[in-house]
Structure formats: structure tokens, C-alpha cells
mmCIF file of C-alpha atoms in Angstrom:
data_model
loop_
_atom_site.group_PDB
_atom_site.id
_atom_site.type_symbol
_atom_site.label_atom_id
_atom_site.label_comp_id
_atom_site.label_asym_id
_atom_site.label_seq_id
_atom_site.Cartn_x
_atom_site.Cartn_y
_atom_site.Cartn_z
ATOM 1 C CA UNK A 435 95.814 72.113 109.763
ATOM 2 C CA UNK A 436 98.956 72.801 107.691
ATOM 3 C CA UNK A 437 99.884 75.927 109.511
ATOM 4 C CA UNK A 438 99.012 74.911 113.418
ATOM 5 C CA UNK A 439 103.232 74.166 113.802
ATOM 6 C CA UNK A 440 104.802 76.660 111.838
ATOM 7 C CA UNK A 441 105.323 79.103 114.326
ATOM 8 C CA UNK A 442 106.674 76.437 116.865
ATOM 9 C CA UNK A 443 108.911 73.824 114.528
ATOM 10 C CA UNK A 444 111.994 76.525 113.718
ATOM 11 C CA UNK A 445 113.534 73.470 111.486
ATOM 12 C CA UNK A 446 111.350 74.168 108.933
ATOM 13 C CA UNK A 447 112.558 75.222 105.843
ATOM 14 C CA UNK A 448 111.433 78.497 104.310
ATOM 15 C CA UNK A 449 111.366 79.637 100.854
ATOM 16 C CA UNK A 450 110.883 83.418 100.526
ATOM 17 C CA UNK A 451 110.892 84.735 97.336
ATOM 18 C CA UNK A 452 111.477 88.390 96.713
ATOM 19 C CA UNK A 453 111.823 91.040 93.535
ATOM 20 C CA UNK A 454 112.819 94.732 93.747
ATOM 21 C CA UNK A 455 115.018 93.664 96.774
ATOM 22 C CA UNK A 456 117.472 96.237 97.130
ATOM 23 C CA UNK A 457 113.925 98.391 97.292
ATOM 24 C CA UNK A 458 112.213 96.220 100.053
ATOM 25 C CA UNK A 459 114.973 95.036 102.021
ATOM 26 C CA UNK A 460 117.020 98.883 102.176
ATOM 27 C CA UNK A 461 114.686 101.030 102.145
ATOM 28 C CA UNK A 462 111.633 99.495 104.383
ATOM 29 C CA UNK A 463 110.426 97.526 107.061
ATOM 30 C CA UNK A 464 110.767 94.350 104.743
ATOM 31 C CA UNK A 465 114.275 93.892 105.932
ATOM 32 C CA UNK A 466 113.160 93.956 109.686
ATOM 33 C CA UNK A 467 110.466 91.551 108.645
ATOM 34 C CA UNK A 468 113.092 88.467 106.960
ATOM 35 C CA UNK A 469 115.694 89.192 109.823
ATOM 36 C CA UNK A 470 112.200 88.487 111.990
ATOM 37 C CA UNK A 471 111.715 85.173 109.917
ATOM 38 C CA UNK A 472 115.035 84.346 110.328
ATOM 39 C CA UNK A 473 115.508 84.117 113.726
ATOM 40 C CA UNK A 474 111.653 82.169 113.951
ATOM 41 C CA UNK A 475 113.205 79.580 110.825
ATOM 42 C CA UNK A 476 116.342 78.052 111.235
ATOM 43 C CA UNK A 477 116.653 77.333 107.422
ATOM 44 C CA UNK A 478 115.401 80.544 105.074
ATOM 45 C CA UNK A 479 116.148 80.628 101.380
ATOM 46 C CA UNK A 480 116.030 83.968 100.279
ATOM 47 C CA UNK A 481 114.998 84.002 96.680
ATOM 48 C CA UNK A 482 116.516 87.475 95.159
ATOM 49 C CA UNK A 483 116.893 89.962 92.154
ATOM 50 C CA UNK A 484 119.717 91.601 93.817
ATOM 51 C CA UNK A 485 121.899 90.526 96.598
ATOM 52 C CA UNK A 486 121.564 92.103 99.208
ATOM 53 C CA UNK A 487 122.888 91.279 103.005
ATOM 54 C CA UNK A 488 120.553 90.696 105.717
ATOM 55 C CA UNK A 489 122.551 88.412 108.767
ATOM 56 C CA UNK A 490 124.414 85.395 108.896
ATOM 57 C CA UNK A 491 121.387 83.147 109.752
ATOM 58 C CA UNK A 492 119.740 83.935 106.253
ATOM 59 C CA UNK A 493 120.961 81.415 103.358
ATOM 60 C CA UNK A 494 120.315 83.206 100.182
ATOM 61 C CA UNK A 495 120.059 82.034 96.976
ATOM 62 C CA UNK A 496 120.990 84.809 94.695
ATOM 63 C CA UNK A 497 119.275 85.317 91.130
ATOM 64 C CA UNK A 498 120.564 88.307 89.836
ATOM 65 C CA UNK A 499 119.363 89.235 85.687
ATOM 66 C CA UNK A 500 120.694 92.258 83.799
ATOM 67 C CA UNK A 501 119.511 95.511 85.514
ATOM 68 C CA UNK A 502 117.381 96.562 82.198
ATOM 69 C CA UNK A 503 115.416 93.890 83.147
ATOM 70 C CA UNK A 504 115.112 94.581 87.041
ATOM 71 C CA UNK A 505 114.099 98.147 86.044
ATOM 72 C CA UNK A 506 111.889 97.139 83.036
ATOM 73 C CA UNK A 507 107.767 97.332 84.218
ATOM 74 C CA UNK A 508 107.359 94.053 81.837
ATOM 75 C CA UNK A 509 110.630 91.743 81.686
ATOM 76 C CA UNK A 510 110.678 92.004 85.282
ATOM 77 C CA UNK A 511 108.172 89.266 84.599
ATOM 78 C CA UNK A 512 110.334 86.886 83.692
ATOM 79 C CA UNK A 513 111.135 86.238 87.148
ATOM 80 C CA UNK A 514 108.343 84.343 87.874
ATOM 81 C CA UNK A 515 109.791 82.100 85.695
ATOM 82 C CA UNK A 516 112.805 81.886 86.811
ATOM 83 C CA UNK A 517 111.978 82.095 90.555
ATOM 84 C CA UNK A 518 109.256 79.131 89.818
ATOM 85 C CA UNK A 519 112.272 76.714 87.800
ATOM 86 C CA UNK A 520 114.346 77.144 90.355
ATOM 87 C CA UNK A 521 111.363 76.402 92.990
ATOM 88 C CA UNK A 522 110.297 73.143 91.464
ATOM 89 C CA UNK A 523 113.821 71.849 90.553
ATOM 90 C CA UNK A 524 114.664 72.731 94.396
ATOM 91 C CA UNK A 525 111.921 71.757 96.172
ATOM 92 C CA UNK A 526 113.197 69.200 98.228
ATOM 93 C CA UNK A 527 115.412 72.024 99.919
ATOM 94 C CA UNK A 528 112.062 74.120 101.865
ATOM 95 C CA UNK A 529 109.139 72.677 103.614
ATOM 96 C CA UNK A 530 107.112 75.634 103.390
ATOM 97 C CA UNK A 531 106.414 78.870 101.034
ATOM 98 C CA UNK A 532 106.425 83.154 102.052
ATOM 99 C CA UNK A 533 105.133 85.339 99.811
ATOM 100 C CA UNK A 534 104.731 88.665 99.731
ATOM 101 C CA UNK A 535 101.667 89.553 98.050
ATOM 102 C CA UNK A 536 102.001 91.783 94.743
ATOM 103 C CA UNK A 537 104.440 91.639 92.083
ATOM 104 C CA UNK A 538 106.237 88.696 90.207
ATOM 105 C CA UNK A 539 107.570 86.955 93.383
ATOM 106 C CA UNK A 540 103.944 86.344 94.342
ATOM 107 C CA UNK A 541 102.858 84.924 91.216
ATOM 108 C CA UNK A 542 105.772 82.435 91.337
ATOM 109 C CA UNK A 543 105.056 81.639 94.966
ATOM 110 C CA UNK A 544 101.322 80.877 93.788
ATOM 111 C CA UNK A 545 102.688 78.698 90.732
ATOM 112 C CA UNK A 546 104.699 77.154 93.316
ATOM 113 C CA UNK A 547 101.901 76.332 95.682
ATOM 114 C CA UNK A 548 100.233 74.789 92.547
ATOM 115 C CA UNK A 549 102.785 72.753 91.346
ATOM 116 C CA UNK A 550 104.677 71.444 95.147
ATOM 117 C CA UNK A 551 101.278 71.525 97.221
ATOM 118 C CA UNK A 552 103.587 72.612 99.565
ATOM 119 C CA UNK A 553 102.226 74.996 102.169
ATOM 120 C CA UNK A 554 101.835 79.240 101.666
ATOM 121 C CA UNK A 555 101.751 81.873 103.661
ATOM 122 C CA UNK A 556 101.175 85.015 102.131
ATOM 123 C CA UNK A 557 101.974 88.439 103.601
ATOM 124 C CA UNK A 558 99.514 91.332 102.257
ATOM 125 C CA UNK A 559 101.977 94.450 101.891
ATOM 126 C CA UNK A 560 99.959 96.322 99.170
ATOM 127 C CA UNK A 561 96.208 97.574 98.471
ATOM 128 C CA UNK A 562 95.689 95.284 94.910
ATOM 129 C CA UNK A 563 92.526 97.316 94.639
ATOM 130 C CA UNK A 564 93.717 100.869 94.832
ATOM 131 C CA UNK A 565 94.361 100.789 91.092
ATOM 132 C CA UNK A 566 90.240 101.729 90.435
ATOM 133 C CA UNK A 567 91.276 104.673 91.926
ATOM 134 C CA UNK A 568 93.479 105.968 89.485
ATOM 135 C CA UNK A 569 92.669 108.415 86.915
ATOM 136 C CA UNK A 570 93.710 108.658 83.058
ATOM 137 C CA UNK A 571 94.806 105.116 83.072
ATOM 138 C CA UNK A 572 95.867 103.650 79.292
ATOM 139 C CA UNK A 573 94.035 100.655 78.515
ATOM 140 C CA UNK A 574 97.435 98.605 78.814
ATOM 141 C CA UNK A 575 97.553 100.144 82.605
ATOM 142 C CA UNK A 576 94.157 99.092 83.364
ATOM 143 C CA UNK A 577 94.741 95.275 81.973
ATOM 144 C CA UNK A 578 97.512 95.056 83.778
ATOM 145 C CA UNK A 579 96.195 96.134 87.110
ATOM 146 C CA UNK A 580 93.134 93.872 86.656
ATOM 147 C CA UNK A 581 95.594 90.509 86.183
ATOM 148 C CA UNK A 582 96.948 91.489 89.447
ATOM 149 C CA UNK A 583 94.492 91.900 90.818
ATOM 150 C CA UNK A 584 93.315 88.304 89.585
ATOM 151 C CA UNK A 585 96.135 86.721 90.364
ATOM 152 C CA UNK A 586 96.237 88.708 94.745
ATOM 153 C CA UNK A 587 92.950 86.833 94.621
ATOM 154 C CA UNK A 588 93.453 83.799 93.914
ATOM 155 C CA UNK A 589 96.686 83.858 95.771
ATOM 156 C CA UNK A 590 94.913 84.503 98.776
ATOM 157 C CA UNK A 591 92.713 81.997 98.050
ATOM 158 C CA UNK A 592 94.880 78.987 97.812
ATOM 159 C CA UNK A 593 97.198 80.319 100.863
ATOM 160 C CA UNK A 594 97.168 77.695 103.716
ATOM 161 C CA UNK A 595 97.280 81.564 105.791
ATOM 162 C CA UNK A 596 97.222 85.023 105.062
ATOM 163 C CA UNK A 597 98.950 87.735 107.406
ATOM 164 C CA UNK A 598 97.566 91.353 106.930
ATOM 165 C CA UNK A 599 100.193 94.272 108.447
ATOM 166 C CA UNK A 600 97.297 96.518 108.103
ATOM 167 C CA UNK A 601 94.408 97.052 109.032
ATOM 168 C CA UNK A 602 92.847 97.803 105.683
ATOM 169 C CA UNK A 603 94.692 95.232 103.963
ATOM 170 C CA UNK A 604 92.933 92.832 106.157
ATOM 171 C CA UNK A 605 89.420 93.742 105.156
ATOM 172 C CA UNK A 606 90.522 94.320 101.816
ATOM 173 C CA UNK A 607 91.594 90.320 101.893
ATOM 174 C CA UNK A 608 88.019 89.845 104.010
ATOM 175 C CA UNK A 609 86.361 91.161 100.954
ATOM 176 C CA UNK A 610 87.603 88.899 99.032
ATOM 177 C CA UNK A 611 85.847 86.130 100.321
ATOM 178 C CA UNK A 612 88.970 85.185 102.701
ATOM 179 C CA UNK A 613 87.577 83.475 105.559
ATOM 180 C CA UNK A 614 88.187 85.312 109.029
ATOM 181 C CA UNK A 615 89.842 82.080 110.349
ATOM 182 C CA UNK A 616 92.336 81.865 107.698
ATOM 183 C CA UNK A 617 93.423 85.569 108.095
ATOM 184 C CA UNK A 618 95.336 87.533 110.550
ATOM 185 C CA UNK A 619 96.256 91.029 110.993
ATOM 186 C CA UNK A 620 99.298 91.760 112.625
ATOM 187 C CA UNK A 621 100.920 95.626 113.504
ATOM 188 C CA UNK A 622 104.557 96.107 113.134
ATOM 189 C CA UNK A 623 106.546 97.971 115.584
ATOM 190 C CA UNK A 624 107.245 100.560 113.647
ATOM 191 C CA UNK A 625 103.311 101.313 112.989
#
């Protein structure tokens, strides 16, 4: 099993890649979560759109694109090419793959798991379904909340694990056809 170790062998290498960081790592429990990684990994490569500080033990690799971009709903895209480049040109520098699920970091971390076979572990942080819900969607809306929800899938699917912080995340992820062994749902502290 690829993942039996991980939470004992700190010398493995991490690479966590992350957009809309100065979001996620100010402004909620994301940043308690990475300074959490940190202190389990001794190596983490933080794979950014912004910098942003998080502690000494955290060795960041900063990728930082015009802010149109960051704010922009579709170039924001073109960090999952960047992010994936830079993850197959470096990958003899991690061991191992976080994602968070949702979003142009995962679909580089799932293009990464694809082209390294290196191990994933993705971290479901948002209901990929909860767009069906929605009302007066345009038709470009609704395409583009069906390819993410395509691509969650099938980056569930080809995680080594997946880590649920809640409770309906986890039987969202059950639902699709994630097997119970593979999944785990976890509460944070501040939950």
C-alpha cells in the first residue's frame, strides 16, 4: 500500500499545490491545515499564486502571475499549466502529492499523478455537486460546473487516499464509487 508510511516517514517530500492562496491560507482553516503538514513532513513545497508566509519549516516555491489573471474565473486556468511544468520538470524534488480538491491546483495535482505515478492524497474541502442546486445558471456556468465535477471524480478516483473534513463531503466522495477503505473523514478542531 502506497500510503501505509506516510504518516510515519516525516522525510518524505511533499508537494502541495495551492491557487487563491492569500484566500485559503488568510482567511481559513487552510493555513492551520499546511502548518499541520508541516510539522508531520519535514520537506513541503508549497506550490503558490501568491506568497504568502506560513513558518519557517515550509519551503515554498512561489509562482506568482499578473493579478488579472489570479482574479480572472478563466485564465486562472492557466495554472494548471504552469503548476503541472513546474511539477514534472521538478519531480525529483517530492516523493509524494496533496491536493486540495476543487479548482486548478487539483487538476494539476491529478495531471501530475498521471504523468509521475507518484502517490496522491487528496483533501475534499468543497461539495463538487452543489452546483445542481443552483438556479438560473447560463449554459457556460453549467459546462463549467459539470467539467469539475468530472475532473473531482476522477481525481478521487486515481488518489492513492482521500481525506474528507466533513462529514458530507465524505459520502459525497462514497457516492462516487470511492471505496470506504480508501477514504477517511477527519474533523478539524475548529469544527
Amino acid at each position: 500500500d502506497k500510503c501505509s508510511n506516510y504518516s510515519t516517514d516525516r522525510y518524505l517530500r511533499v508537494l502541495l499545490p495551492i491557487t487563491s492562496g492569500e484566500f485559503l491560507l488568510q482567511f481559513s482553516h487552510w493555513r492551520d491545515i499546511t502548518k499541520y503538514l508541516s510539522g508531520i513532513f519535514h520537506y513541503v513545497i508549497l506550490l503558490i499564486d501568491a506568497f504568502v508566509s506560513i513558518n519557517n519549516n515550509v519551503i515554498t516555491k512561489t509562482i506568482r502571475l499578473p493579478f488579472r489573471i489570479r482574479g480572472h474565473r478563466i485564465l486562472r486556468y492557466l495554472y494548471t499549466v504552469i503548476y503541472t511544468l513546474w511539477g514534472v520538470s521538478n519531480m525529483s524534488r517530492y516523493d509524494l502529492i496533496i491536493a486540495l480538491s476543487g479548482g486548478p491546483a487539483s487538476i494539476s495535482a491529478l495531471l501530475l499523478k498521471v504523468f509521475t505515478k507518484k502517490p496522491l492524497i487528496t483533501i475534499i474541502r468543497t461539495d463538487f455537486t452543489e452546483y445542481r442546486t443552483y438556479k438560473a445558471l447560463s449554459l457556460f456556468d453549467k459546462i463549467l460546473f459539470l467539467l469539475q465535477d468530472i475532473i473531482t471524480r476522477q481525481l478521487l478516483r486515481r488518489s492513492d487516499k482521500v481525506i474528507s473534513i466533513y462529514e458530507h463531503l465524505y459520502f459525497i466522495a462514497r457516492s462516487a464509487n470511492i471505496p470506504k477503505e480508501k477514504i477517511k473523514l477527519i474533523y478539524l478542531p475548529v469544527d
